[in-house]
């Protein structure tokens, strides 16, 4: 007997500012109405965020108090390490599982995950695993988390040296983007998530790409309303693809939202995660855009335009030089394995016009790497790893590999 299973989810995406102001009802209103018992909520907070928002825990407590008919805090908020460590160190996942158990959460309770994409990924995986699925509400607090990661249905951690090797698909109960959280990001994290907006624009929406191009100087100048608009459209496009694209759990081969990601994931690993995901994605986009141009699919002016926008957003150099080519190319097979089925890579034939290819010409990838290296004023890559070339020789911008000392904004 074959049976068809249809399951319906509602994905609630909201945009607001000052989400924990007691007068703000956005969070309250995504919870079931007052006819039910108050929702039990365990907050899991990114340590990097907690450091910059020292009053956050207190604000959450006051918020819960003001809306006690709808929301009750289950246990103390749990602070977990922010950044990729959250996904690399298995004990972070275990600590969230233990907190869910300690707080006695049931499948109708909520984990309220507040932080960057890494913390959302691990908290989401823990929530998806405990009791086979506790509800999760995400409050993304980085550009990347608000314009991409927080909106998605993927959760996971890194394992066995591979990005997102362990994880689960789970639709969040709600995602609330509060753009004010972005004010305390370093310049590096402020801009790094913009590559995902460029990605979704070049794959799906020419007009949005033009809007990003026009907005670039204001984005770099940290204009918050402009950032809010770009994040909004990017999040919307990501959600539209997930909800209306007909393949939310990625059962088919094509994954246009992973444009530029086959090399990006590899670059993150090969740099020991010194590159932010968003930075690696910018380089990955540059590589696949250049590959598309070398193949004659994408016009040279459009290729140059995409690279100019990435550079205008501060992604420089867009360079994969000195990496061991074999290691980079192994990223193709790892990507295929992660997707399942045959290799399927998204390429461009125009801005906003994506299509799929089922094989990749290694020599042309190397040519693309070489061209980017030349444009970045670097040496050409070494093919098949000469003695001097090891994964640790991947050249990444020193600007990208150091934390920004600027932006010392304090939040009260
Ligand atoms: N699940 C998905 O669909 C999906 C999609 C894209 C990316 N991702 C994942 O997201 C991760 C990257 O996320 P990211 O770019 O948000 O980086 P991140 O989570 O590593 O955060 C970067 C840094 O910002 C800090 N931080 C967070 N919010 C802050 C704030 N408001 N003010 C100051 N500091 C703050 C963090 O503590 C961390 O040090 C990667 O692991 C990537 O694989 C997941
Ligand atoms: Zn990504």
XYZ file of C-alpha atoms and ligand atoms in Angstrom:
457
model
C 0.000 0.000 0.000
C 1.246 3.508 -0.812
C -0.085 6.381 1.248
C 0.333 10.087 0.589
C 1.139 12.206 3.637
C 0.308 15.885 3.520
C 1.296 18.073 6.429
C 0.512 21.745 6.692
C 2.710 24.326 8.405
C 2.337 28.033 8.935
C 5.556 30.035 8.790
C 5.084 33.448 10.408
C 7.586 36.110 9.327
C 7.310 39.471 11.082
C 9.285 42.722 10.992
C 9.396 45.094 13.905
C 11.632 47.296 16.024
C 12.163 47.083 19.787
C 10.610 43.659 19.980
C 10.924 43.478 23.787
C 9.376 46.866 24.451
C 6.375 45.867 26.609
C 4.094 47.821 24.263
C 5.236 45.791 21.245
C 2.757 42.977 20.614
C 4.572 41.252 17.732
C 5.945 38.405 19.835
C 2.797 38.119 21.926
C 0.640 37.922 18.828
C 2.471 35.029 17.206
C 1.639 32.948 20.277
C -1.696 31.158 20.625
C -4.451 33.347 21.977
C -5.377 33.762 25.616
C -7.887 30.899 25.577
C -4.961 28.507 25.999
C -2.550 28.344 28.912
C 0.314 30.824 28.588
C 2.996 29.619 26.200
C 6.056 28.272 28.023
C 9.145 29.850 26.521
C 12.845 29.084 27.020
C 15.124 31.834 25.741
C 18.452 30.794 24.217
C 20.695 33.808 23.691
C 23.871 34.312 21.627
C 26.726 35.346 23.950
C 28.006 37.931 21.452
C 24.586 39.552 21.469
C 24.221 39.347 25.256
C 27.537 41.159 25.614
C 26.407 44.065 23.460
C 22.874 44.168 24.896
C 23.512 43.788 28.628
C 19.924 44.601 29.542
C 18.429 42.017 27.201
C 17.648 39.366 29.820
C 15.970 41.951 31.999
C 13.981 43.253 29.015
C 12.796 39.732 28.205
C 11.697 39.234 31.813
C 9.788 42.497 31.812
C 8.179 41.624 28.504
C 7.042 38.248 29.806
C 5.671 39.934 32.874
C 3.701 42.449 30.817
C 2.189 39.645 28.732
C 1.870 36.973 31.377
C -1.522 35.821 30.144
C 0.142 34.674 26.924
C 3.726 33.920 27.793
C 5.630 32.485 30.730
C 9.380 32.065 30.882
C 10.434 28.466 31.439
C 13.663 28.604 33.403
C 16.532 31.075 33.191
C 17.552 32.240 29.735
C 20.456 30.153 28.475
C 23.452 32.031 27.094
C 25.390 30.018 24.504
C 28.621 30.888 22.675
C 27.997 32.939 19.542
C 29.652 32.377 16.191
C 30.603 29.193 14.384
C 31.889 27.655 17.650
C 28.236 27.151 18.524
C 28.026 24.707 15.610
C 31.508 23.209 15.916
C 31.419 22.434 19.626
C 28.975 19.637 20.294
C 28.610 20.637 23.945
C 26.578 23.698 22.896
C 23.935 21.455 21.358
C 23.984 19.265 24.472
C 23.588 22.266 26.772
C 20.436 23.386 24.923
C 18.999 19.876 25.056
C 19.705 19.807 28.805
C 18.049 23.198 29.280
C 14.950 22.073 27.349
C 14.763 19.031 29.600
C 15.502 21.039 32.762
C 12.762 23.538 31.949
C 10.311 20.717 31.297
C 9.399 21.951 27.812
C 6.819 19.909 25.959
C 6.101 19.842 22.238
C 3.729 22.782 22.619
C 6.361 24.878 24.355
C 8.774 27.221 22.615
C 12.484 27.721 22.337
C 13.027 31.425 21.678
C 16.382 31.537 19.898
C 17.962 34.982 19.773
C 21.215 35.471 17.908
C 23.264 35.055 14.782
C 22.785 32.337 12.188
C 25.069 29.911 14.012
C 23.155 30.072 17.287
C 19.836 29.845 15.449
C 21.079 26.757 13.607
C 22.142 24.894 16.740
C 19.146 25.983 18.808
C 16.863 24.969 15.954
C 18.475 21.559 15.731
C 18.186 21.047 19.494
C 14.527 22.124 19.411
C 13.857 19.831 16.427
C 15.493 16.919 18.265
C 14.043 17.191 21.781
C 10.758 15.292 21.962
C 11.145 15.024 18.159
C 10.230 18.663 17.842
C 9.643 21.498 20.265
C 8.377 24.703 18.635
C 10.965 27.337 17.817
C 10.649 31.089 17.464
C 13.700 32.773 15.964
C 14.836 36.301 16.636
C 17.737 36.736 14.210
C 20.212 39.438 15.235
C 22.765 39.598 12.406
C 22.298 40.789 8.851
C 22.793 37.285 7.530
C 20.419 35.741 10.043
C 17.721 38.310 9.253
C 18.006 38.277 5.478
C 18.513 34.518 5.059
C 19.393 31.998 7.783
C 16.676 32.834 10.292
C 13.938 32.643 7.693
C 14.777 29.159 6.450
C 13.670 25.725 7.515
C 17.131 24.237 7.965
C 18.820 23.654 11.297
C 22.081 21.983 12.055
C 25.590 21.745 13.363
C 28.960 20.912 11.834
C 30.318 17.406 12.375
C 33.099 15.185 11.032
C 34.737 18.286 9.575
C 31.713 19.037 7.406
C 29.393 22.018 7.439
C 25.858 21.226 8.570
C 26.502 17.478 8.507
C 24.013 16.888 11.333
C 20.696 18.631 11.229
C 17.001 18.624 10.590
C 14.445 20.363 8.471
C 11.938 22.055 10.745
C 9.592 24.940 10.023
C 9.943 27.655 12.674
C 6.778 28.657 14.508
C 7.696 32.269 13.832
C 10.610 34.475 12.800
C 10.741 38.047 14.065
C 13.248 40.423 12.479
C 14.037 43.417 14.659
C 16.390 45.572 12.623
C 17.583 47.473 15.708
C 19.616 44.486 16.806
C 21.847 45.138 13.808
C 23.083 48.442 15.266
C 25.603 46.707 17.521
C 27.165 44.476 14.858
C 30.783 44.987 13.893
C 31.179 46.427 10.414
C 32.232 42.978 9.352
C 29.025 41.264 10.492
C 26.915 44.210 9.397
C 28.016 43.747 5.772
C 28.765 40.043 5.642
C 25.126 38.954 5.342
C 24.569 41.269 2.405
C 26.112 38.643 0.126
C 23.000 36.503 0.706
C 20.815 39.399 -0.449
C 22.973 39.720 -3.567
C 22.690 35.963 -4.037
C 18.908 35.839 -3.947
C 18.739 38.952 -6.145
C 21.004 37.617 -8.900
C 19.136 34.331 -8.870
C 15.594 35.687 -8.726
C 15.060 39.414 -8.952
C 16.876 41.858 -11.241
C 15.032 44.842 -9.734
C 16.192 43.902 -6.267
C 19.744 43.625 -7.555
C 19.508 47.165 -8.937
C 18.102 48.344 -5.591
C 21.066 46.810 -3.747
C 23.457 48.447 -6.220
C 21.887 51.849 -5.586
C 21.797 51.274 -1.829
C 25.418 50.102 -1.515
C 26.913 53.433 -0.385
C 24.192 53.876 2.248
C 24.557 50.291 3.398
C 28.271 50.728 3.860
C 27.594 53.963 5.749
C 25.407 51.914 8.124
C 22.118 53.524 7.251
C 19.620 51.497 9.285
C 16.409 52.182 7.336
C 18.181 51.203 4.095
C 19.439 48.034 5.726
C 15.901 47.347 6.960
C 14.561 47.563 3.393
C 17.217 45.277 1.933
C 16.850 42.729 4.740
C 13.061 42.816 4.322
C 13.104 42.098 0.594
C 15.784 39.431 0.904
C 13.927 37.633 3.714
C 10.721 37.849 1.711
C 12.356 36.345 -1.396
C 13.875 33.530 0.663
C 10.529 32.746 2.284
C 8.687 32.946 -1.029
C 11.057 30.405 -2.496
C 10.676 28.080 0.481
C 6.886 28.410 0.747
C 5.930 28.671 -2.924
C 8.832 26.976 -4.684
C 7.235 23.572 -4.159
C 10.239 22.012 -2.454
C 10.600 23.327 1.117
C 12.559 20.326 2.309
C 14.816 20.208 -0.722
C 13.820 16.796 -1.958
C 14.539 17.740 -5.550
C 17.956 18.451 -6.971
C 17.819 22.175 -7.701
C 18.750 24.499 -4.865
C 18.916 27.992 -6.283
C 19.237 29.550 -2.812
C 22.553 27.739 -2.581
C 23.998 29.662 -5.531
C 27.707 30.170 -4.884
C 27.611 27.853 -1.885
C 29.448 24.776 -3.133
C 32.760 26.614 -2.878
C 31.637 28.833 0.010
C 31.130 25.882 2.344
C 34.513 24.499 1.348
C 36.211 27.872 1.853
C 34.741 28.193 5.327
C 36.160 24.809 6.285
C 39.503 25.360 4.583
C 40.033 28.627 6.432
C 39.143 27.019 9.745
C 36.027 29.227 9.771
C 38.115 32.407 9.794
C 35.926 33.480 6.896
C 32.369 34.320 7.873
C 29.706 32.389 5.981
C 28.612 35.596 4.255
C 32.166 36.439 3.219
C 32.679 32.964 1.803
C 29.387 33.271 -0.071
C 30.533 36.542 -1.657
C 33.643 34.775 -2.964
C 31.542 31.765 -4.020
C 29.204 34.045 -5.979
C 32.185 35.723 -7.656
C 33.526 32.309 -8.647
C 30.269 30.984 -10.118
C 29.483 34.257 -11.837
C 32.938 34.177 -13.423
C 32.446 30.519 -14.374
C 29.095 31.425 -15.952
C 30.787 34.200 -17.949
C 33.683 31.971 -19.058
C 31.134 29.452 -20.294
C 29.459 32.190 -22.318
C 26.167 31.955 -20.397
C 26.438 35.293 -18.626
C 27.525 38.473 -20.400
C 30.809 40.038 -19.320
C 29.160 43.377 -18.428
C 26.669 41.592 -16.144
C 29.487 39.638 -14.535
C 31.406 42.848 -13.929
C 28.311 44.494 -12.517
C 27.768 41.732 -9.949
C 31.406 41.832 -8.884
C 31.308 45.626 -8.646
C 28.288 45.468 -6.345
C 29.980 42.889 -4.121
C 33.126 45.032 -3.949
C 30.996 48.108 -3.329
C 29.549 46.328 -0.306
C 33.041 45.779 1.062
C 33.739 42.231 -0.094
C 37.354 42.494 -1.144
C 39.381 40.836 -2.385
C 37.075 38.348 -4.103
C 39.851 35.869 -4.285
C 40.297 32.135 -3.922
C 43.968 32.248 -4.862
C 46.648 30.026 -3.390
C 44.100 27.501 -2.270
C 44.827 23.940 -3.149
C 42.700 23.445 -6.218
C 42.028 19.791 -5.478
C 40.589 20.674 -2.094
C 38.389 23.376 -3.537
C 37.112 21.054 -6.259
C 36.390 18.357 -3.678
C 33.728 20.800 -2.491
C 31.698 19.864 -5.573
C 31.430 16.228 -4.538
C 30.706 17.157 -0.912
C 27.951 19.457 -2.125
C 26.489 16.688 -4.299
C 26.602 14.226 -1.442
C 24.862 16.664 0.891
C 22.094 17.249 -1.662
C 21.756 13.669 -2.751
C 21.357 12.487 -6.342
C 23.355 13.869 -9.208
C 25.475 16.982 -9.017
C 23.249 20.016 -9.562
C 24.731 23.492 -9.481
C 22.929 26.750 -10.093
C 24.504 29.073 -12.669
C 23.439 32.349 -14.261
C 22.532 33.324 -17.792
C 21.578 36.824 -16.692
C 20.963 38.801 -13.517
C 17.763 37.318 -12.133
C 17.993 34.354 -14.514
C 19.294 31.202 -12.902
C 19.463 27.730 -14.376
C 20.878 24.368 -13.347
C 23.892 22.506 -14.669
C 24.688 18.874 -13.949
C 28.416 18.861 -14.447
C 31.171 21.338 -13.793
C 34.287 21.703 -15.917
C 37.197 21.668 -13.484
C 39.563 23.406 -15.888
C 37.137 26.307 -16.238
C 36.759 26.532 -12.447
C 40.538 26.858 -12.226
C 40.464 29.473 -14.967
C 37.811 31.377 -13.003
C 39.889 31.169 -9.815
C 42.881 32.414 -11.746
C 40.991 35.306 -13.287
C 39.667 36.421 -9.903
C 43.164 36.165 -8.483
C 44.515 38.299 -11.307
C 41.828 40.901 -10.764
C 42.553 40.930 -7.058
C 46.221 41.456 -7.826
C 47.190 38.092 -6.421
C 49.104 35.163 -7.815
C 47.366 32.517 -9.807
C 46.319 29.355 -7.943
C 48.390 26.247 -7.951
C 46.743 23.270 -9.577
C 47.034 19.850 -7.986
C 48.800 21.256 -4.975
C 52.476 21.890 -5.395
C 54.669 21.375 -2.351
C 54.158 24.896 -1.087
C 50.411 24.790 -1.339
C 48.270 23.554 1.497
C 44.777 24.434 2.589
C 46.228 26.815 5.142
C 47.628 28.863 2.287
C 44.257 30.058 1.172
C 44.638 33.757 0.922
C 41.850 35.656 2.555
C 41.771 39.337 3.064
C 43.431 40.401 6.263
C 40.526 42.778 6.566
C 38.184 39.837 6.541
C 40.161 37.699 8.910
C 40.409 40.171 11.742
C 37.673 41.517 13.902
C 36.764 45.107 13.321
C 37.988 47.266 16.142
C 35.524 49.959 15.098
C 31.869 50.293 15.862
C 32.092 50.456 19.601
C 28.429 51.409 19.874
C 26.992 50.509 23.224
C 23.395 49.630 23.740
C 21.614 50.596 26.904
N 19.897 27.486 8.322
C 20.078 28.150 7.210
O 19.253 28.109 6.300
C 21.317 28.981 7.040
C 21.425 29.841 5.939
C 22.559 30.638 5.822
C 23.565 30.563 6.777
N 23.434 29.705 7.834
C 24.475 29.618 8.860
O 24.550 30.838 9.588
C 25.850 30.936 10.159
C 26.390 32.335 9.995
O 25.543 33.238 10.649
P 25.963 34.761 10.923
O 26.533 35.359 9.708
O 24.780 35.359 11.563
O 27.192 34.677 11.899
P 27.324 34.158 13.400
O 26.116 33.495 13.874
O 28.602 33.402 13.397
O 27.478 35.528 14.216
C 28.581 36.383 14.007
C 28.976 37.096 15.296
O 28.008 38.087 15.637
C 27.693 38.016 17.031
N 26.384 38.680 17.166
C 25.155 38.182 16.906
N 24.240 39.162 16.978
C 24.894 40.299 17.327
C 24.474 41.646 17.508
N 23.220 42.043 17.292
N 25.415 42.557 17.885
C 26.710 42.199 18.016
N 27.161 40.940 17.806
C 26.250 40.003 17.447
C 27.810 36.564 17.342
O 28.030 36.353 18.709
C 29.024 36.184 16.500
O 30.204 36.473 17.207
C 26.706 29.891 9.471
O 26.916 28.815 10.340
C 25.857 29.468 8.299
O 26.130 28.145 7.893
C 22.331 28.931 7.988
Zn 24.234 30.855 2.871
